[in-house]
Short mmCIF file of C-alpha atoms in Angstrom, two decimals:
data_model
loop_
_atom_site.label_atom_id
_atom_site.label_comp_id
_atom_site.label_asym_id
_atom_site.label_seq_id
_atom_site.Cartn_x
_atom_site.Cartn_y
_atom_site.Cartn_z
CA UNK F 195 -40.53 8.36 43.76
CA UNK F 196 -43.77 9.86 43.90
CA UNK F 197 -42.72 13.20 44.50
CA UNK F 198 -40.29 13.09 41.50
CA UNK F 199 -43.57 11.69 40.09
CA UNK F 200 -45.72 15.20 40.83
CA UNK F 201 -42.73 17.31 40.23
CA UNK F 202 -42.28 16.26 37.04
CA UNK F 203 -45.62 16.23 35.96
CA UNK F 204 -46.98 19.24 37.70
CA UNK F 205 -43.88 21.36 36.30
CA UNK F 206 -43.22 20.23 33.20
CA UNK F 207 -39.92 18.75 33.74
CA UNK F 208 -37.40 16.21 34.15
CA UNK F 209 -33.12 17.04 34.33
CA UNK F 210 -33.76 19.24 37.57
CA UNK F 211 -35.41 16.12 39.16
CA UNK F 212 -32.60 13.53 37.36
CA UNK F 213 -30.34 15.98 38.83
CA UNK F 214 -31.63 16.08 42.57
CA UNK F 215 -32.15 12.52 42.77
CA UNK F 216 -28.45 12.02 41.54
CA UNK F 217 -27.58 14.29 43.72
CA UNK F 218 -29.49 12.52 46.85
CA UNK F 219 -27.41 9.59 45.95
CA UNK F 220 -24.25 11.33 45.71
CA UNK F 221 -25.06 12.33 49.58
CA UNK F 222 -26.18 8.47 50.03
CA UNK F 223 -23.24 6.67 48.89
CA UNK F 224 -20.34 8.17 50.82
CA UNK F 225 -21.68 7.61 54.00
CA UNK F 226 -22.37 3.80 53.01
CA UNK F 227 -18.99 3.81 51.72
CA UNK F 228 -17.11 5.53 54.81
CA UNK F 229 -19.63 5.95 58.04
CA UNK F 230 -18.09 4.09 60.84
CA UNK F 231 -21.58 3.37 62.26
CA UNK F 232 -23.77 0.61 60.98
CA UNK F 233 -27.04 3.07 61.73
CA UNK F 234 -25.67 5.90 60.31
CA UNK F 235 -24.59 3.50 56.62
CA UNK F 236 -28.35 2.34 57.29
CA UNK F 237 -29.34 5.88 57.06
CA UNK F 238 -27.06 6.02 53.71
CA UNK F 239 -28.48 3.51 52.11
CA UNK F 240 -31.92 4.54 52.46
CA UNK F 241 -30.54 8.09 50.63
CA UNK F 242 -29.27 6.05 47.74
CA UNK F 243 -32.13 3.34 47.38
CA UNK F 244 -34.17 6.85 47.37
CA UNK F 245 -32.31 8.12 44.79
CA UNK F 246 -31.94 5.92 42.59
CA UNK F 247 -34.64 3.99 42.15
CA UNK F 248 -36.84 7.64 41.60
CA UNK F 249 -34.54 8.06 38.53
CA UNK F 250 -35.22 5.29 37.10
CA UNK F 251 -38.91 6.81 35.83
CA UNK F 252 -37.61 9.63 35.73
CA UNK F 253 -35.31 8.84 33.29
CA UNK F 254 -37.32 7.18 31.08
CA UNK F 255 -40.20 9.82 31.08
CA UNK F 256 -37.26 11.97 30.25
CA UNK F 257 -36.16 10.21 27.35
CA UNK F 258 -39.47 9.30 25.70
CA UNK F 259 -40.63 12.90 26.22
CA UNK F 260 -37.56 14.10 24.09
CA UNK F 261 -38.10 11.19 21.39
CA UNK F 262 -40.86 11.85 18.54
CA UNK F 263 -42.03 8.93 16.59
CA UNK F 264 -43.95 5.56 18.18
CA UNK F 265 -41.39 3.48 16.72
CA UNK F 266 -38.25 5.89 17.90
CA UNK F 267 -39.31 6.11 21.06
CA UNK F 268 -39.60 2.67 21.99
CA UNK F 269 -36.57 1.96 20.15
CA UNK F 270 -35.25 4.27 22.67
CA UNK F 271 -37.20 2.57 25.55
CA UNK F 272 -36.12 -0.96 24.60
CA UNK F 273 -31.91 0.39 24.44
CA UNK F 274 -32.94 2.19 27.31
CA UNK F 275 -33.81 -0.77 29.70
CA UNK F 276 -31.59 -3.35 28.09
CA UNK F 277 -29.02 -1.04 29.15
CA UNK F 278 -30.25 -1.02 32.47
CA UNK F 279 -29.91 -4.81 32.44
CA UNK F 280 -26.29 -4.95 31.73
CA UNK F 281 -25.71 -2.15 34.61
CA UNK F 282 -26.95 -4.82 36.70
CA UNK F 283 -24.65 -7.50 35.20
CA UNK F 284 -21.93 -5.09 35.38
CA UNK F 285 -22.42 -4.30 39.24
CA UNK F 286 -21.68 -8.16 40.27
CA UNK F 287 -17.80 -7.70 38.81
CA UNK F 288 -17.43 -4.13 40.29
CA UNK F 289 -18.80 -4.99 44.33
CA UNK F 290 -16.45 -7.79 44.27
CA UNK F 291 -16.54 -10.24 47.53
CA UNK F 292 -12.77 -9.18 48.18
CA UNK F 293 -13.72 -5.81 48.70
CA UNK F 294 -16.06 -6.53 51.43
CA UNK F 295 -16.84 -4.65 53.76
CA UNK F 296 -16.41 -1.23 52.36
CA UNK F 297 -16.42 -2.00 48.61
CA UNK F 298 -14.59 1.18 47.59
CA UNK F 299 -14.10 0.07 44.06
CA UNK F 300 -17.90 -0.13 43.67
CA UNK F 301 -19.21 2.95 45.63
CA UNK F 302 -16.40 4.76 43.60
CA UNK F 303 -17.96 3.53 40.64
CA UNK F 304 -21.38 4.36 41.33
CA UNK F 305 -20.28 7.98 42.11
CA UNK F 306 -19.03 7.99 38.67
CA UNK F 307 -21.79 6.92 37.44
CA UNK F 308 -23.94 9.64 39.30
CA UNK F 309 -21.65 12.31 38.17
CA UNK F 310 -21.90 11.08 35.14
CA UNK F 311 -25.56 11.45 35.08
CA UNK F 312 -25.34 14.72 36.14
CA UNK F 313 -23.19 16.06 33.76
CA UNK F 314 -25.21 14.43 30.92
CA UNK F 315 -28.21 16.13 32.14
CA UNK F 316 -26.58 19.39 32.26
CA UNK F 317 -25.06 19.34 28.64
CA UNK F 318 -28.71 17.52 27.04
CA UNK F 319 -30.46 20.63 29.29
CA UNK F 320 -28.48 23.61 27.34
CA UNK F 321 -28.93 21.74 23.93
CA UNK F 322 -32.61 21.59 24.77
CA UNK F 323 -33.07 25.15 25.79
CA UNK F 324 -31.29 26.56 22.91
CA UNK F 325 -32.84 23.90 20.37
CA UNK F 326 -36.39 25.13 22.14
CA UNK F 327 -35.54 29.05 21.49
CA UNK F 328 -33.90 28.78 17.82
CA UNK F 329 -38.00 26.29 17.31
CA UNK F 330 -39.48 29.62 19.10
CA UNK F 331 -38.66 31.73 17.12
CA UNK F 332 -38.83 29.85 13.80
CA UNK F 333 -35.23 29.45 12.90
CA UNK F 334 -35.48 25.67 13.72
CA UNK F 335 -37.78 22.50 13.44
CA UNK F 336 -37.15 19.92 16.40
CA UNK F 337 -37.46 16.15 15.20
CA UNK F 338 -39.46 16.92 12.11
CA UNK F 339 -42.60 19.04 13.63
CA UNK F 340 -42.96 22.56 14.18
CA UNK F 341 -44.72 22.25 17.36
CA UNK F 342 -42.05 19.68 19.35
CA UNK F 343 -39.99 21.22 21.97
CA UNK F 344 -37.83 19.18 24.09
CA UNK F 345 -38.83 19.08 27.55
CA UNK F 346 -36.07 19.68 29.80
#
C-alpha cells in the first residue's frame, strides 16, 4: 500500500497502479481458488489481501483527483464508499457456506470483478488522455476550468 502510495504520488498517477494491483490479485486469487497446498493458498492470499486492499486508496485518490468541485467530489467519495459497503454485503451471498472449501462461485466472482476493474481503468485512461490533449491544445475545457486535466 505504501508503495502504490509513492508511486502514485511521486509520478503523477493512478490507472497504471489500479491496474497492477488488480492485476496482483488476479495472480492471488487462482491459486487460493485451485492450489492443492494449504502454504502455497497462504501464499495466495497474501497476493490478493496485497492487492486489494492498496486499491482501495488508490481508487479513491483516483476518483477525487478526476472530480472538480468540493461538493462533487465528495458526492463522489460518499457513492464511492457506500458502494464499497454493499460489495461487502454482497460478498456474504456469493462465498456461500455450501461452496466451502474452494468457493469457486466467489473467487470467480472476484475475478470478474478485477477484470472488471481493469477494463474500466483502461477505457476512463484513453478518455482522459484524449480529453487532456483536445484541453492542451485549447479545443476543450475539462469540468469547467481551463487549467483541469484529468490525471490518469
Amino acid at each position: 500500500m505504501a508503495l502504490s502510495a509513492y508511486l502514485g504520488d511521486h509520478y503523477h498517477i493512478r490507472g497504471p497502479i489500479l491496474i497492477a494491483n488488480a492485476l496482483i490479485t488476479l495472480i492471488g486469487l487462482p491459486i487460493v481458488g485451485f492450489a492443492p497446498s494449504a502454504a502455497v493458498r497462504y501464499f495466495g492470499v497474501f497476493l490478493v489481501t496485497a492487492g486489494i486492499n492498496a486499491n482501495i486508496p488508490v481508487a479513491l485518490a483516483y476518483q477525487a483527483n478526476n472530480v472538480r468541485g468540493q461538493w462533487k467530489r465528495a458526492f463522489c467519495s460518499v457513492l464511492f464508499v457506500g458502494l464499497g459497503g454493499v460489495g461487502g454485503i454482497s460478498g456474504a451471498t456469493i462465498f456461500r457456506s455450501q461452496d466451502a472449501p474452494r468457493y469457486i462461485p466467489g473467487i470467480s466472482a472476484a475475478i470478474a470483478c478485477n477484470c472488471l476493474i481493469i477494463v474500466s481503468v483502461l477505457g476512463l485512461s484513453v478518455k482522459f488522455i484524449r480529453a487532456n490533449r483536445q484541453a492542451d491544445k485549447g479545443e476543450r475545457i475539462i469540468e469547467g476550468s481551463e487549467s483541469f486535466r484529468y490525471t490518469i
